[in-house]
Short mmCIF file of C-alpha atoms in Angstrom, two decimals:
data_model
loop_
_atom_site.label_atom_id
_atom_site.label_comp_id
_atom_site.label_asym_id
_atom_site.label_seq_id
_atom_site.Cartn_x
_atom_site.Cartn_y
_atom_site.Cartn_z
CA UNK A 67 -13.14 -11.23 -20.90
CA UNK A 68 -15.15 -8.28 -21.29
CA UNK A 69 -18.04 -8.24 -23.54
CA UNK A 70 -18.41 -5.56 -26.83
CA UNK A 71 -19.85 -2.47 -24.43
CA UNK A 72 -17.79 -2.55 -22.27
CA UNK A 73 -14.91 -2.31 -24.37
CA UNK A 74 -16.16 0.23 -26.29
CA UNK A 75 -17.11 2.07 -23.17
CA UNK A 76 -13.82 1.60 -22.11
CA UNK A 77 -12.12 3.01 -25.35
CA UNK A 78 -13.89 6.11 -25.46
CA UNK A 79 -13.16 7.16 -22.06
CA UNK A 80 -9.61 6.44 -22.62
CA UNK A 81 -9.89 8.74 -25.60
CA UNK A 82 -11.33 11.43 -23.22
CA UNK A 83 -8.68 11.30 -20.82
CA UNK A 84 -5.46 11.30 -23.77
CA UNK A 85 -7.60 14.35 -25.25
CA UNK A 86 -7.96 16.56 -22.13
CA UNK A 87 -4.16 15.69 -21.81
CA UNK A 88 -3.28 17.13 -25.43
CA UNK A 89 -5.40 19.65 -25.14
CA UNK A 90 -3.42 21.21 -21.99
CA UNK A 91 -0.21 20.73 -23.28
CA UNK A 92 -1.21 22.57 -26.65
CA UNK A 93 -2.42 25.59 -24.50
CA UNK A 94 0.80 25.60 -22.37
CA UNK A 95 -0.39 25.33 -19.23
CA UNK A 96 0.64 22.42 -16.76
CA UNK A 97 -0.17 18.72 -17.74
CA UNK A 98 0.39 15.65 -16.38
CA UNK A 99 3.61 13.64 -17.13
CA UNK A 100 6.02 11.27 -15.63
CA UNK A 101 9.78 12.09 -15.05
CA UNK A 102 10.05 11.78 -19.16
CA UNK A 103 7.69 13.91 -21.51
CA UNK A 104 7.68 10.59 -24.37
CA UNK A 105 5.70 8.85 -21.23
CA UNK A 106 3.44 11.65 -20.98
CA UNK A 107 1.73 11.20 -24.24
CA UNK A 108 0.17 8.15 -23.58
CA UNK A 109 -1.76 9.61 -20.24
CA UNK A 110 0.91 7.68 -17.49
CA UNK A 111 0.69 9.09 -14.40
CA UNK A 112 3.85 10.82 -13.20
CA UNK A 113 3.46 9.47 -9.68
CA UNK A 114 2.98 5.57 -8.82
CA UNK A 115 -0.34 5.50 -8.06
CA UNK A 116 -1.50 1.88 -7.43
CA UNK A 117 -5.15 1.00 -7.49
CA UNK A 118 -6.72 -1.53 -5.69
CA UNK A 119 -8.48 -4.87 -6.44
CA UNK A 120 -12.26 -4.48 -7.65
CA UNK A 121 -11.56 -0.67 -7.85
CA UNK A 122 -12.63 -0.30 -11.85
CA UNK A 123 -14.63 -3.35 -11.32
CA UNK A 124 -17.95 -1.67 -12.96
CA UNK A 125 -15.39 -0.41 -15.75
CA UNK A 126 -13.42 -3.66 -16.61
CA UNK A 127 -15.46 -6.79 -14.85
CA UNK A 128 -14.62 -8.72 -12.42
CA UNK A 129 -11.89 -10.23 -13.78
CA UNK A 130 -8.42 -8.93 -11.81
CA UNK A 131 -6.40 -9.62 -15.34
CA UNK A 132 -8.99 -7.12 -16.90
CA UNK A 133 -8.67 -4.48 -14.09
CA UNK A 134 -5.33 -4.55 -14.30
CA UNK A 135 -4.85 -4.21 -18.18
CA UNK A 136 -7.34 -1.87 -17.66
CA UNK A 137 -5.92 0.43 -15.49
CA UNK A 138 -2.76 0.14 -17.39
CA UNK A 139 -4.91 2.02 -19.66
CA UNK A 140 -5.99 4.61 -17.55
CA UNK A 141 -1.84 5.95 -17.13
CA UNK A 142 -1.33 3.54 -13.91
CA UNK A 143 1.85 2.08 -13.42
CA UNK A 144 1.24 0.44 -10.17
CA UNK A 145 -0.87 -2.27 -8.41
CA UNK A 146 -2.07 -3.82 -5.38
CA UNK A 147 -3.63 -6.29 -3.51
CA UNK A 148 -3.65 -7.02 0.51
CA UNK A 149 -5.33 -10.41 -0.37
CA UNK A 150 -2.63 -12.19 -2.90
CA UNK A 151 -2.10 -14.79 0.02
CA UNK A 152 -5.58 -16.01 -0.24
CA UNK A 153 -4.90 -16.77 -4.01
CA UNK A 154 -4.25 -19.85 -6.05
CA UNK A 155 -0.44 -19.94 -6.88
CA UNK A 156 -1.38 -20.03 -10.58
CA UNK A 157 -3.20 -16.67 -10.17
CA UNK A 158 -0.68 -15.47 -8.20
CA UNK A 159 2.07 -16.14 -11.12
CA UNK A 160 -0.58 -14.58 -14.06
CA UNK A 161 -0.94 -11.53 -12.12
CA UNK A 162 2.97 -11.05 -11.70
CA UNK A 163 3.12 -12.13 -15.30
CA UNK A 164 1.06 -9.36 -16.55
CA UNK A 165 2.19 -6.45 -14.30
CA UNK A 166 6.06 -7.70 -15.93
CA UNK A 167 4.35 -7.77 -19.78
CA UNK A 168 2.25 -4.18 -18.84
CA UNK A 169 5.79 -2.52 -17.33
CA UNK A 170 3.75 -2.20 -14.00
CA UNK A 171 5.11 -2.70 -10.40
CA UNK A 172 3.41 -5.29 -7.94
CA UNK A 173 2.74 -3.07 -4.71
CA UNK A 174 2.21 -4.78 -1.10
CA UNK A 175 0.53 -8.06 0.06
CA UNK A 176 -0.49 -8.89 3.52
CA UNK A 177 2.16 -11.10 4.34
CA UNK A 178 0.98 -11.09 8.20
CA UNK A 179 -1.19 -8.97 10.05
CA UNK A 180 -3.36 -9.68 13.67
CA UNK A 181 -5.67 -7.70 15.10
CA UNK A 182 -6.69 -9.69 18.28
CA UNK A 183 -3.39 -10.89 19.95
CA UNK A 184 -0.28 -10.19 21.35
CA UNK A 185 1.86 -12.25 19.06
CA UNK A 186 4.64 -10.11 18.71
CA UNK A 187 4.27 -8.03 21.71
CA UNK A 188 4.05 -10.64 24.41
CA UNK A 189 4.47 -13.88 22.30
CA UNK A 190 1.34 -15.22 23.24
CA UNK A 191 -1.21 -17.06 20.66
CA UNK A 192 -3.77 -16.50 22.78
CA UNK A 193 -4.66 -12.75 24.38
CA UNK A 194 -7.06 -14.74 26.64
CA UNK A 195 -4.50 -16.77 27.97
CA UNK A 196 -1.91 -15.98 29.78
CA UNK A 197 -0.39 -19.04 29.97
CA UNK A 198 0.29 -19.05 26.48
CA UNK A 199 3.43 -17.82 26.30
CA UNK A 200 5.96 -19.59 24.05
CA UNK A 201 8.39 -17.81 22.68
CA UNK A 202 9.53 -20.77 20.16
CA UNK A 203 6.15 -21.89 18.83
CA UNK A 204 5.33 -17.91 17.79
CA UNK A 205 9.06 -17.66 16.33
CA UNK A 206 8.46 -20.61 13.82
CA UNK A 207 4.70 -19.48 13.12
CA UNK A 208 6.37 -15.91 12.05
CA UNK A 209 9.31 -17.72 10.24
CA UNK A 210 6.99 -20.07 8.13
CA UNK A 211 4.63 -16.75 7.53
CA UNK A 212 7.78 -15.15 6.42
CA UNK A 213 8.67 -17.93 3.84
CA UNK A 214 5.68 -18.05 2.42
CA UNK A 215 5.37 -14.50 1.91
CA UNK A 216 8.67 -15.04 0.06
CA UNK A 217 7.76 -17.72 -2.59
CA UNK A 218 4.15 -15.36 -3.42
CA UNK A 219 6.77 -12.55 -3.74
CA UNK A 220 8.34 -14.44 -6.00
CA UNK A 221 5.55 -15.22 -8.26
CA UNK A 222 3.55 -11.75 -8.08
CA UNK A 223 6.91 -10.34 -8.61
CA UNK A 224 5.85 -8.04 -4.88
CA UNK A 225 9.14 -6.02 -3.13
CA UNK A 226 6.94 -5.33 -0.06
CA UNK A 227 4.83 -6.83 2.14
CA UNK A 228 2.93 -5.53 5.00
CA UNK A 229 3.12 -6.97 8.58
CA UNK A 230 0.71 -5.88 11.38
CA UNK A 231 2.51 -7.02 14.94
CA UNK A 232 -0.59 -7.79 16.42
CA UNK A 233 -1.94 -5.78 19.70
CA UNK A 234 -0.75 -4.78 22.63
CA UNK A 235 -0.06 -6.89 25.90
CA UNK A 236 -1.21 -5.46 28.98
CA UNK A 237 0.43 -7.96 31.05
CA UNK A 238 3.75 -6.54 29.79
CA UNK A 239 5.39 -2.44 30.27
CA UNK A 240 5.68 -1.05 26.80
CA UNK A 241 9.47 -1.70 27.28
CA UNK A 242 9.45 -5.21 27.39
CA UNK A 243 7.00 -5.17 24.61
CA UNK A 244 9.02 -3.68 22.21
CA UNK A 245 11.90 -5.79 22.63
CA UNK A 246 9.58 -8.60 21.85
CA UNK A 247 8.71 -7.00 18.89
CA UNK A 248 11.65 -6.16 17.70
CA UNK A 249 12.91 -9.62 18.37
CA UNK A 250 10.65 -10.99 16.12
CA UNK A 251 10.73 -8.68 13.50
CA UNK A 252 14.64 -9.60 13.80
CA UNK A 253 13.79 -13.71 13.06
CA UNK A 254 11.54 -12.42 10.30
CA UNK A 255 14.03 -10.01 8.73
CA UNK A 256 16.22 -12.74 8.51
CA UNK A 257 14.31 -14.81 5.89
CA UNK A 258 13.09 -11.64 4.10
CA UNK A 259 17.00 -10.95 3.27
CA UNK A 260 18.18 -13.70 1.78
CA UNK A 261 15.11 -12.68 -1.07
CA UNK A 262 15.70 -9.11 -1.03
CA UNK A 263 11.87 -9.11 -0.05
CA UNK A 264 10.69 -5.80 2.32
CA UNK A 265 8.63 -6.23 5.55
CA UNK A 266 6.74 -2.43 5.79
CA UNK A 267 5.50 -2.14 8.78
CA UNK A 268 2.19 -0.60 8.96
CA UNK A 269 1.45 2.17 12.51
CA UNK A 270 -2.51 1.29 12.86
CA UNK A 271 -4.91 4.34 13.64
CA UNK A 272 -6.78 3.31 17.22
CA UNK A 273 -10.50 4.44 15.70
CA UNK A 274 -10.74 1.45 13.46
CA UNK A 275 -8.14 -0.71 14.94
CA UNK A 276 -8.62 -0.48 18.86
CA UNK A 277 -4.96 -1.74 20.88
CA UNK A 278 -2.84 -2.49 18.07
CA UNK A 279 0.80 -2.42 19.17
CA UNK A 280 2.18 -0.09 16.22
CA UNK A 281 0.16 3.14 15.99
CA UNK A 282 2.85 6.07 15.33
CA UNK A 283 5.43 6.36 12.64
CA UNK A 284 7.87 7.27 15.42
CA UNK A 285 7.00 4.36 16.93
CA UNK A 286 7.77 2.30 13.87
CA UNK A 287 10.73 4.60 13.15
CA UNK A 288 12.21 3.68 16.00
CA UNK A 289 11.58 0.12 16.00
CA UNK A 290 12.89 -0.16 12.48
CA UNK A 291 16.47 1.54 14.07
CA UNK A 292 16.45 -1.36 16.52
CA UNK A 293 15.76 -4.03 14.31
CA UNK A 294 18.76 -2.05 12.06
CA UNK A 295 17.92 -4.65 8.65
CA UNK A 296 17.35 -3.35 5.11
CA UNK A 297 14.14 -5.89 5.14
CA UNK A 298 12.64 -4.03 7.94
CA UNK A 299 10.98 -0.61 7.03
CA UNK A 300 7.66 1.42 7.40
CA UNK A 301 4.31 2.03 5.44
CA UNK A 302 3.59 4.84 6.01
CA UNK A 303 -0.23 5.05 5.26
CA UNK A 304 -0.92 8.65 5.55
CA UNK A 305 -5.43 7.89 6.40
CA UNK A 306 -3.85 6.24 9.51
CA UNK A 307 -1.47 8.60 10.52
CA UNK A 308 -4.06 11.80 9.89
CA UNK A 309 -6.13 10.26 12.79
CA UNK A 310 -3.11 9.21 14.47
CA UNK A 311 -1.21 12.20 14.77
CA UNK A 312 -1.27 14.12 12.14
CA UNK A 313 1.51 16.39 10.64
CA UNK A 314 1.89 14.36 7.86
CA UNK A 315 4.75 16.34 6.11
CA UNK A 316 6.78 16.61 9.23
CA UNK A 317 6.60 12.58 10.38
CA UNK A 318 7.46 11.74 6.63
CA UNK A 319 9.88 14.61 7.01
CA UNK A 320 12.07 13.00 9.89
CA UNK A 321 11.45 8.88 9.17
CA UNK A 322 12.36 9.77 5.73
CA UNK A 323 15.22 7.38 6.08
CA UNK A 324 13.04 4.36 6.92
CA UNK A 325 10.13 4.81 4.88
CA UNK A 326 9.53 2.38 2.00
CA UNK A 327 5.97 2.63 1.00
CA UNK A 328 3.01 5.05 0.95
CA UNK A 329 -0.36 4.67 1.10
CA UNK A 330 -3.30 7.41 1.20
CA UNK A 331 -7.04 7.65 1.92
CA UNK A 332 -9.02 10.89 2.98
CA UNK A 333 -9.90 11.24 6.49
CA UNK A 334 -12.77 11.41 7.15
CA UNK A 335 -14.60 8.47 5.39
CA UNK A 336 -11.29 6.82 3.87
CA UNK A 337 -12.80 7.01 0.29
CA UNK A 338 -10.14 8.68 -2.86
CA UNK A 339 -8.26 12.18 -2.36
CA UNK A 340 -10.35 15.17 -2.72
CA UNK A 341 -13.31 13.66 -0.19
CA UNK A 342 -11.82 14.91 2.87
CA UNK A 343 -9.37 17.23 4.78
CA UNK A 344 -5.92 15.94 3.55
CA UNK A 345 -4.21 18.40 1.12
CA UNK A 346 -2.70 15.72 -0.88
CA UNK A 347 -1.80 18.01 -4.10
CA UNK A 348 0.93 19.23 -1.72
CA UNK A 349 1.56 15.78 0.06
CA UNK A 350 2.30 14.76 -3.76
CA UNK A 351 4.76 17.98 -4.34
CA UNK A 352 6.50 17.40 -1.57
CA UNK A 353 7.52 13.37 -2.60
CA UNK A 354 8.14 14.39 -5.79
CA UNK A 355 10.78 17.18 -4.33
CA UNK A 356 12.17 13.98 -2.10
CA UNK A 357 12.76 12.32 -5.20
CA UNK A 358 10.20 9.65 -3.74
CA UNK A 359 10.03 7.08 -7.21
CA UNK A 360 8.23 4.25 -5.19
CA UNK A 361 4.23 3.25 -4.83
CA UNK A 362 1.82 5.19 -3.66
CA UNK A 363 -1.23 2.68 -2.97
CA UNK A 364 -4.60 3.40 -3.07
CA UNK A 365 -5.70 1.55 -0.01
CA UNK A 366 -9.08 2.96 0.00
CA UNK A 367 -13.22 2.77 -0.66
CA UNK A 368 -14.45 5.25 -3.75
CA UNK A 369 -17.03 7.64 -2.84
CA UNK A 370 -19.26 7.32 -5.52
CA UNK A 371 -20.94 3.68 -6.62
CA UNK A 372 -20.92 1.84 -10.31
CA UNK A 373 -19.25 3.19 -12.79
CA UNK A 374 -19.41 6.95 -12.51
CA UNK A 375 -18.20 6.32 -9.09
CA UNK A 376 -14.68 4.80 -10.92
CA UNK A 377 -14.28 7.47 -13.25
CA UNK A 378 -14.17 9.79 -10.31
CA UNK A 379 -11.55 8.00 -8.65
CA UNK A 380 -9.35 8.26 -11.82
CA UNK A 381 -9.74 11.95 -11.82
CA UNK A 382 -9.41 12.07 -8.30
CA UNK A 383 -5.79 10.98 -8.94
CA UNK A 384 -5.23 12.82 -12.02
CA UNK A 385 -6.07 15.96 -10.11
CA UNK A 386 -3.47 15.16 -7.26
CA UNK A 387 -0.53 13.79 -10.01
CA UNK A 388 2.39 16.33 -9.65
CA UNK A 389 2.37 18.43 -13.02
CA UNK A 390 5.23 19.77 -15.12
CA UNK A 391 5.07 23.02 -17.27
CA UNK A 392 5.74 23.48 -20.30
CA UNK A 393 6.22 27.09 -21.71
CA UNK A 394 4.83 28.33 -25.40
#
């Protein structure tokens, strides 16, 4: 729990933020809202901007309960956390059990993701070993993976969960690579169905993750086609895909189809909106003229340290929310 400061602290910049909001709308210039006015009052963000674990850690503790509730408070209506695997089942089930009393949504988990070998693409354990091809032993590895990811779904009350199909093999042409791929993203669909639970496949930029298979969300568009399952979509996380190739609009544009999930960082640096080249005020107008009602996680570092640092991220995203107007 967080001690007397801290909550104090913590009240009186949520009074800040509700009075900047009440102040706008009594001028009659744009403020922020969600797709009802009644929501707007209370300072909810109209888009479904998830934070990340530890990101108001300076502001509510370390405590992931208290960041939560507090960033509830703060007008977000979405959460995430790559690491919910590596949790306790009983933490698992409080988490899911406060997003479900708060009225927030669980974003993605890391249901599976390798950065060293060529599990999917060449069905080898081993990318040292080229004798380690076994096409059996990696299907029931990804099918256990895939049931577990199920019963933490289950408890964190998640929809999505990322899957990273490992690196490249350069013993294979790209061909034959991407059947395996899609093979195996076939066995794990499957599982994923019978749950209603939603692999996102996440396209990798090659800076920070050298020879990953998936790298392009045409790439993963295409894929997705081939695999042809309602479990089976993309992240699209739009840091990546800056370095990648760019274009943003246009790629989100024509996968619209098979894109689930977004995520965002600047580029460069892959701190909050607003550090870097992306123009995400109209990145945001454009999803909200899609009709685009799902998460938007904030899969990124925060510029600034301690606590002023965390404010800034909050106004970081109230400065990219999409805005109604009122007239008066």
């Amino acid at each position: 729990m967080m001690n007397k400061n801290v909550q104090i602290s913590r009240r009186n910049f949520t009074k800040g933020v509700l009075a900047s909001s009440f102040g706008l709308a009594a001028s009659g210039v744009s403020f922020q809202a969600t797709s009802t006015e009644k929501k707007s009052e209370n300072g909810a963000f109209t888009m479904k901007f998830a934070p990340h674990v530890n990101h108001f850690k300076n502001l509510a503790g370390n405590n992931i309960l208290d960041q939560i509730r507090y960033a509830h408070d703060m007008g977000f209506r979405a959460w995430e956390d790559n690491r919910m695997p590596n949790r306790f089942e009983k933490e698992q089930q409080a988490i899911g059990d406060l997003l479900a009393k708060l009225g927030m949504e669980m974003g993605v988990f890391v249901a599976y993701g390798d950065f060293k070998n060529p599990i999917f693409a060449g069905n080898r354990l081993d990318h040292f070993d080229k004798r380690s091809v076994d096409k059996k032993q990696v299907k029931a590895m990804l099918t256990k993976k895939m049931e577990q990811a199920v019963e933490i779904s289950k408890r964190c009350g998640a929809k999505w969960c990322t899957i990273v199909p490992g690196t490249i093999d350069l013993t294979l042409p790209v061909e034959y690579q991407t059947k395996n791929v899609v093979e195996n993203l076939s066995y794990m669909a499957e599982v994923c169905e019978k749950s209603g639970l939603v692999m996102v496949l996440e396209p990798l930029n090659y800076q920070n993750h050298p020879n990953c298979f998936l790298t392009r969300i045409s790439q993963a568009y295409e894929i997705c086609k081939m695999v042809d399952s309602a479990s089976c979509k993309i992240l699209d996380d739009l840091y990546h895909q800056q370095i990648t190739e760019g274009n943003l609009i246009q790629n989100m544009a024509d996968a619209w189809d098979e894109i689930a999930y977004i995520q965002i960082g600047d580029v460069p640096g892959r701190k909050e909106p607003g550090t870097g080249e992306i123009n995400y005020n109209n990145i945001m107008t454009w999803l909200h003229k899609q009709g685009y009602n799902g998460i938007i996680g904030a899969e990124h570092g925060i510029k600034n340290k301690g606590v002023d640092g965390e404010k800034d991220l909050i106004q970081a995203y109230r400065s990219i929310d999409v805005t109604i107007k009122t007239h008066g």
